[in-house]
Amino acid sequence: MNLFSPQKVKNQPKKIIDLLNHDEQTFRDTFLRLHPTDQLDTFYTLTSHQRKSVYSILSAEEFADLFEYMHETDRITFVTEEDLTYVLDVLQHMQTDDVADVLRDLDKTWQSSILSKMDPLTKEVISKLLTYPKDSAGSLMTTEFIAIQSSFSVEDVMQLLKEKSPDAETIYYLYVMNEQEKLVGVLSLRELIISDNHVLVDEIMSHTIASIDVLEDQEVVASAIKKYNLLAIPVTNEDAQLVGIITVDDVMDVIEEETTEDIGELAAVRGATDLNLSPVAAARKRAPWLILLMLLGLLTGGVINHFEQTLESVVILAMFIPMIMGSAGNIGTQSLAVVVRGLATGSIDRGSVFQLMRKQLGTGVITGLICGLVIALIITTLPFINGSWLLGFIVGTSICLSLSVTCVVGAVMPLIINKCKLDPALASGPFVTAIGDILSLFIYFYIATSLLEYL
């Protein structure tokens, strides 16, 4: 049985897999020539028995390269199906932040079992990383960086690099600390290489430092790295001491994770976007949202019930209900997407909120006028309603007002939620659509009721 998540393998030669059963040495040589991501594509096609063979063929260090690219759920499968000694050897060849990520996804029993068998220094570092809140800068950072003193010469630093670089996460930036381990500067590898050997670090380092607090949210980390165009960003504690760094490859994972989360929020399927979820698990995550939306739908029914007499008097009004509700929901969702995107990228600040609202209102009014005029003209030409210009006016005006109001609602909701320190994506599309339905129906029937005696 294949316990790993299914993957599509494109152009993967079957002979590599066949070699596993007939010529292990050739398989090993061929397999190791592949990029780790291509190794993983092959590995995902193997059965449990075949994976066991791979564990015996590859050393722990060789398998660690593949393991770092593996999805978190597949990492858990590996840890639980392989011998603990081999698992420990693999983890020992990984960066501490990646090891912490693996352990964070395991239950407490597995965590304790693995940590108890690690050397004391590694155990202390990883245990510290596990104490930071999930999705915080501390949970993302690695402690494997190169720190130097401002009094070092370029020659001293180059010698240090030769000794320390194999164990460092990155050497593109070297971080300058004082005696209190506080971050006082940063030196790029480029600046180091082009400087003379006798020059001191203090003369060539940058004193302008972009850093992030260890408890800051991972979204802020991603924004900071993008804003300052960095390959890595230092992480400091409340005493301004350098405690770790976060590299751009970790931030790419954050961006993917946050984007997936936002998509789930916008579609009201939070936590249910994983294709590997079982039907029961997916239903359990989706059902609460659907029930809440159903309750909002009752309010829509309440509006229709309130104007029951109007609907009974002019039954043809029911024909245009889906169109009016759908149009309002669509523009509300469009407005929502614009604002959520603006909040995510940081392009919306306090000073620009009023301008944003004015633009959204203007967009809603102009769009409403165009759509309202088009639908009014179409309605007056419909033969089965005898070309009623008044009905066209009612529907067209309702469309215009509904689109104007719902466009603003779609912009306001994420701003309010963001003000409450919550994820603005919680103002999901279905919620905006439900509110748009209620408002648009009320506007439609109110106008129709006011002009009922003329219909």
Short mmCIF file of N, CA and C in Angstrom, two decimals, residues 255-358:
data_model
loop_
_atom_site.label_atom_id
_atom_site.label_comp_id
_atom_site.label_asym_id
_atom_site.label_seq_id
_atom_site.Cartn_x
_atom_site.Cartn_y
_atom_site.Cartn_z
N ILE A 255 4.60 31.86 1.97
CA ILE A 255 3.73 32.50 1.00
C ILE A 255 2.73 31.50 0.43
N GLU A 256 3.22 30.29 0.12
CA GLU A 256 2.32 29.25 -0.39
C GLU A 256 1.27 28.87 0.65
N GLU A 257 1.72 28.74 1.89
CA GLU A 257 0.82 28.37 2.98
C GLU A 257 -0.24 29.44 3.22
N GLU A 258 0.20 30.72 3.26
CA GLU A 258 -0.73 31.81 3.51
C GLU A 258 -1.70 31.98 2.34
N THR A 259 -1.21 31.78 1.11
CA THR A 259 -2.09 31.89 -0.05
C THR A 259 -3.16 30.80 -0.01
N THR A 260 -2.75 29.58 0.33
CA THR A 260 -3.71 28.48 0.45
C THR A 260 -4.73 28.78 1.53
N GLU A 261 -4.28 29.34 2.64
CA GLU A 261 -5.18 29.68 3.74
C GLU A 261 -6.17 30.76 3.31
N ASP A 262 -5.68 31.78 2.59
CA ASP A 262 -6.56 32.86 2.14
C ASP A 262 -7.59 32.35 1.14
N ILE A 263 -7.17 31.45 0.25
CA ILE A 263 -8.12 30.88 -0.70
C ILE A 263 -9.21 30.12 0.05
N GLY A 264 -8.79 29.37 1.08
CA GLY A 264 -9.76 28.66 1.89
C GLY A 264 -10.73 29.59 2.60
N GLU A 265 -10.20 30.70 3.11
CA GLU A 265 -11.06 31.69 3.78
C GLU A 265 -12.04 32.31 2.79
N LEU A 266 -11.53 32.72 1.62
CA LEU A 266 -12.38 33.40 0.64
C LEU A 266 -13.49 32.49 0.13
N ALA A 267 -13.23 31.19 0.10
CA ALA A 267 -14.23 30.24 -0.39
C ALA A 267 -15.01 29.58 0.75
N ALA A 268 -14.74 30.02 1.99
CA ALA A 268 -15.39 29.45 3.18
C ALA A 268 -15.13 27.95 3.29
N VAL A 269 -13.90 27.54 2.97
CA VAL A 269 -13.50 26.13 3.16
C VAL A 269 -12.20 26.09 3.94
N ARG A 270 -12.10 26.93 4.96
CA ARG A 270 -10.87 27.01 5.73
C ARG A 270 -10.47 25.65 6.30
N GLY A 271 -9.22 25.27 6.03
CA GLY A 271 -8.71 24.00 6.53
C GLY A 271 -9.12 22.81 5.70
N ALA A 272 -9.88 23.04 4.62
CA ALA A 272 -10.37 21.91 3.83
C ALA A 272 -9.86 21.95 2.40
N THR A 273 -8.78 22.66 2.15
CA THR A 273 -8.24 22.78 0.79
C THR A 273 -7.23 21.68 0.46
N ASP A 274 -6.86 20.88 1.43
CA ASP A 274 -5.89 19.80 1.19
C ASP A 274 -6.58 18.67 0.42
N LEU A 275 -6.06 18.35 -0.78
CA LEU A 275 -6.66 17.31 -1.61
C LEU A 275 -6.51 15.93 -1.00
N ASN A 276 -5.61 15.80 -0.03
CA ASN A 276 -5.38 14.49 0.58
C ASN A 276 -6.34 14.20 1.74
N LEU A 277 -7.20 15.16 2.08
CA LEU A 277 -8.16 14.94 3.16
C LEU A 277 -9.17 13.87 2.75
N SER A 278 -9.55 13.05 3.71
CA SER A 278 -10.58 12.05 3.45
C SER A 278 -11.93 12.75 3.32
N PRO A 279 -12.92 12.10 2.67
CA PRO A 279 -14.26 12.72 2.56
C PRO A 279 -14.85 13.11 3.91
N VAL A 280 -14.63 12.26 4.92
CA VAL A 280 -15.18 12.55 6.25
C VAL A 280 -14.51 13.79 6.84
N ALA A 281 -13.17 13.86 6.75
CA ALA A 281 -12.45 15.01 7.30
C ALA A 281 -12.81 16.29 6.57
N ALA A 282 -12.92 16.21 5.23
CA ALA A 282 -13.28 17.39 4.44
C ALA A 282 -14.69 17.86 4.79
N ALA A 283 -15.62 16.90 4.92
CA ALA A 283 -16.99 17.25 5.26
C ALA A 283 -17.06 17.89 6.64
N ARG A 284 -16.28 17.37 7.58
CA ARG A 284 -16.28 17.91 8.94
C ARG A 284 -15.81 19.37 8.97
N LYS A 285 -14.85 19.71 8.10
CA LYS A 285 -14.35 21.08 8.05
C LYS A 285 -15.28 22.01 7.27
N ARG A 286 -15.95 21.49 6.26
CA ARG A 286 -16.81 22.34 5.44
C ARG A 286 -18.19 22.58 6.05
N ALA A 287 -18.72 21.56 6.73
CA ALA A 287 -20.09 21.62 7.23
C ALA A 287 -20.40 22.84 8.10
N PRO A 288 -19.53 23.20 9.08
CA PRO A 288 -19.86 24.37 9.92
C PRO A 288 -20.04 25.65 9.10
N TRP A 289 -19.19 25.83 8.08
CA TRP A 289 -19.31 27.03 7.24
C TRP A 289 -20.63 27.01 6.47
N LEU A 290 -20.97 25.84 5.94
CA LEU A 290 -22.20 25.75 5.17
C LEU A 290 -23.43 25.97 6.04
N ILE A 291 -23.38 25.47 7.25
CA ILE A 291 -24.51 25.68 8.18
C ILE A 291 -24.67 27.17 8.49
N LEU A 292 -23.55 27.85 8.73
CA LEU A 292 -23.60 29.28 9.00
C LEU A 292 -24.16 30.05 7.80
N LEU A 293 -23.75 29.65 6.60
CA LEU A 293 -24.26 30.30 5.39
C LEU A 293 -25.74 29.99 5.18
N MET A 294 -26.16 28.80 5.58
CA MET A 294 -27.59 28.46 5.50
C MET A 294 -28.42 29.36 6.42
N LEU A 295 -27.87 29.65 7.60
CA LEU A 295 -28.58 30.53 8.53
C LEU A 295 -28.71 31.94 7.95
N LEU A 296 -27.64 32.39 7.28
CA LEU A 296 -27.73 33.68 6.60
C LEU A 296 -28.75 33.63 5.47
N GLY A 297 -28.84 32.46 4.83
CA GLY A 297 -29.82 32.29 3.77
C GLY A 297 -31.25 32.41 4.27
N LEU A 298 -31.47 32.05 5.54
CA LEU A 298 -32.81 32.21 6.12
C LEU A 298 -33.22 33.68 6.16
N LEU A 299 -32.23 34.55 6.37
CA LEU A 299 -32.54 35.99 6.37
C LEU A 299 -33.00 36.43 4.98
N THR A 300 -32.39 35.85 3.96
CA THR A 300 -32.82 36.15 2.59
C THR A 300 -34.28 35.73 2.39
N GLY A 301 -34.59 34.53 2.90
CA GLY A 301 -35.98 34.08 2.83
C GLY A 301 -36.91 34.98 3.61
N GLY A 302 -36.41 35.52 4.73
CA GLY A 302 -37.22 36.43 5.53
C GLY A 302 -37.58 37.70 4.77
N VAL A 303 -36.64 38.20 3.97
CA VAL A 303 -36.91 39.40 3.17
C VAL A 303 -38.00 39.12 2.14
N ILE A 304 -37.89 37.96 1.47
CA ILE A 304 -38.90 37.59 0.48
C ILE A 304 -40.27 37.44 1.13
N ASN A 305 -40.28 36.82 2.31
CA ASN A 305 -41.55 36.63 3.03
C ASN A 305 -42.17 37.97 3.43
N HIS A 306 -41.33 38.94 3.79
CA HIS A 306 -41.82 40.26 4.21
C HIS A 306 -42.54 40.97 3.06
N PHE A 307 -42.05 40.73 1.85
CA PHE A 307 -42.65 41.37 0.68
C PHE A 307 -43.51 40.38 -0.12
N GLU A 308 -44.12 39.44 0.60
CA GLU A 308 -44.90 38.39 -0.04
C GLU A 308 -46.06 38.95 -0.86
N GLN A 309 -46.73 39.96 -0.31
CA GLN A 309 -47.88 40.53 -1.00
C GLN A 309 -47.48 41.17 -2.33
N THR A 310 -46.34 41.85 -2.32
CA THR A 310 -45.83 42.46 -3.56
C THR A 310 -45.56 41.38 -4.60
N LEU A 311 -44.95 40.28 -4.18
CA LEU A 311 -44.61 39.20 -5.09
C LEU A 311 -45.87 38.52 -5.62
N GLU A 312 -46.91 38.40 -4.77
CA GLU A 312 -48.17 37.79 -5.21
C GLU A 312 -48.89 38.69 -6.20
N SER A 313 -48.76 39.98 -6.01
CA SER A 313 -49.45 40.93 -6.90
C SER A 313 -48.81 40.97 -8.28
N VAL A 314 -47.49 40.94 -8.32
CA VAL A 314 -46.78 40.98 -9.60
C VAL A 314 -45.80 39.80 -9.60
N VAL A 315 -46.29 38.64 -10.01
CA VAL A 315 -45.51 37.40 -9.93
C VAL A 315 -44.24 37.47 -10.78
N ILE A 316 -44.29 38.24 -11.86
CA ILE A 316 -43.15 38.29 -12.77
C ILE A 316 -41.90 38.89 -12.12
N LEU A 317 -42.10 39.56 -10.97
CA LEU A 317 -40.94 40.10 -10.23
C LEU A 317 -39.98 38.98 -9.83
N ALA A 318 -40.53 37.77 -9.60
CA ALA A 318 -39.70 36.64 -9.17
C ALA A 318 -38.68 36.25 -10.24
N MET A 319 -39.00 36.57 -11.49
CA MET A 319 -38.12 36.18 -12.60
C MET A 319 -36.74 36.83 -12.48
N PHE A 320 -36.69 38.02 -11.89
CA PHE A 320 -35.43 38.78 -11.87
C PHE A 320 -34.66 38.66 -10.55
N ILE A 321 -35.21 37.90 -9.60
CA ILE A 321 -34.54 37.76 -8.29
C ILE A 321 -33.15 37.13 -8.44
N PRO A 322 -32.99 35.99 -9.14
CA PRO A 322 -31.64 35.40 -9.25
C PRO A 322 -30.62 36.34 -9.89
N MET A 323 -31.04 37.08 -10.91
CA MET A 323 -30.12 37.98 -11.59
C MET A 323 -29.66 39.11 -10.67
N ILE A 324 -30.58 39.70 -9.92
CA ILE A 324 -30.23 40.81 -9.03
C ILE A 324 -29.34 40.32 -7.90
N MET A 325 -29.68 39.18 -7.30
CA MET A 325 -28.86 38.62 -6.21
C MET A 325 -27.47 38.23 -6.72
N GLY A 326 -27.42 37.58 -7.88
CA GLY A 326 -26.14 37.14 -8.42
C GLY A 326 -25.22 38.29 -8.77
N SER A 327 -25.79 39.35 -9.37
CA SER A 327 -24.98 40.51 -9.75
C SER A 327 -24.39 41.20 -8.53
N ALA A 328 -25.21 41.36 -7.49
CA ALA A 328 -24.73 41.99 -6.26
C ALA A 328 -23.64 41.16 -5.60
N GLY A 329 -23.83 39.84 -5.55
CA GLY A 329 -22.82 38.97 -4.95
C GLY A 329 -21.52 38.99 -5.72
N ASN A 330 -21.61 39.05 -7.05
CA ASN A 330 -20.40 39.06 -7.88
C ASN A 330 -19.55 40.30 -7.65
N ILE A 331 -20.18 41.48 -7.65
CA ILE A 331 -19.39 42.70 -7.48
C ILE A 331 -18.87 42.82 -6.06
N GLY A 332 -19.63 42.27 -5.09
CA GLY A 332 -19.15 42.27 -3.71
C GLY A 332 -17.89 41.42 -3.55
N THR A 333 -17.89 40.26 -4.21
CA THR A 333 -16.72 39.38 -4.16
C THR A 333 -15.53 40.00 -4.86
N GLN A 334 -15.77 40.69 -5.98
CA GLN A 334 -14.68 41.39 -6.68
C GLN A 334 -14.05 42.45 -5.78
N SER A 335 -14.89 43.22 -5.12
CA SER A 335 -14.40 44.27 -4.23
C SER A 335 -13.65 43.68 -3.05
N LEU A 336 -14.17 42.57 -2.53
CA LEU A 336 -13.52 41.86 -1.43
C LEU A 336 -12.11 41.42 -1.82
N ALA A 337 -11.99 40.83 -3.01
CA ALA A 337 -10.69 40.34 -3.47
C ALA A 337 -9.68 41.47 -3.59
N VAL A 338 -10.12 42.63 -4.09
CA VAL A 338 -9.23 43.78 -4.25
C VAL A 338 -8.70 44.24 -2.89
N VAL A 339 -9.58 44.34 -1.90
CA VAL A 339 -9.18 44.86 -0.59
C VAL A 339 -8.33 43.85 0.17
N VAL A 340 -8.70 42.57 0.13
CA VAL A 340 -7.91 41.54 0.83
C VAL A 340 -6.50 41.49 0.24
N ARG A 341 -6.41 41.60 -1.08
CA ARG A 341 -5.10 41.61 -1.73
C ARG A 341 -4.29 42.83 -1.30
N GLY A 342 -4.96 43.99 -1.22
CA GLY A 342 -4.28 45.21 -0.79
C GLY A 342 -3.77 45.13 0.63
N LEU A 343 -4.57 44.51 1.51
CA LEU A 343 -4.15 44.36 2.90
C LEU A 343 -2.98 43.37 3.00
N ALA A 344 -3.02 42.31 2.19
CA ALA A 344 -1.96 41.30 2.22
C ALA A 344 -0.63 41.87 1.75
N THR A 345 -0.67 42.75 0.77
CA THR A 345 0.58 43.32 0.23
C THR A 345 1.02 44.57 0.97
N GLY A 346 0.16 45.07 1.89
CA GLY A 346 0.52 46.27 2.63
C GLY A 346 0.31 47.56 1.88
N SER A 347 -0.38 47.51 0.73
CA SER A 347 -0.60 48.72 -0.06
C SER A 347 -1.74 49.58 0.48
N ILE A 348 -2.50 49.04 1.44
CA ILE A 348 -3.58 49.81 2.08
C ILE A 348 -3.14 50.19 3.48
N ASP A 349 -3.06 51.48 3.75
CA ASP A 349 -2.75 51.94 5.10
C ASP A 349 -3.89 52.83 5.60
N ARG A 350 -3.74 53.31 6.82
CA ARG A 350 -4.81 54.07 7.45
C ARG A 350 -5.18 55.31 6.63
N GLY A 351 -4.18 55.97 6.06
CA GLY A 351 -4.44 57.20 5.33
C GLY A 351 -5.15 57.00 4.01
N SER A 352 -5.09 55.77 3.49
CA SER A 352 -5.67 55.53 2.16
C SER A 352 -7.03 54.85 2.22
N VAL A 353 -7.55 54.59 3.41
CA VAL A 353 -8.83 53.90 3.55
C VAL A 353 -9.97 54.72 2.94
N PHE A 354 -10.02 56.01 3.27
CA PHE A 354 -11.09 56.86 2.76
C PHE A 354 -11.05 56.91 1.23
N GLN A 355 -9.85 57.04 0.69
CA GLN A 355 -9.69 57.08 -0.76
C GLN A 355 -10.12 55.76 -1.39
N LEU A 356 -9.79 54.65 -0.71
CA LEU A 356 -10.20 53.33 -1.19
C LEU A 356 -11.71 53.20 -1.24
N MET A 357 -12.39 53.64 -0.16
CA MET A 357 -13.83 53.54 -0.10
C MET A 357 -14.49 54.39 -1.18
N ARG A 358 -13.93 55.57 -1.41
CA ARG A 358 -14.48 56.46 -2.44
C ARG A 358 -14.34 55.82 -3.82
#
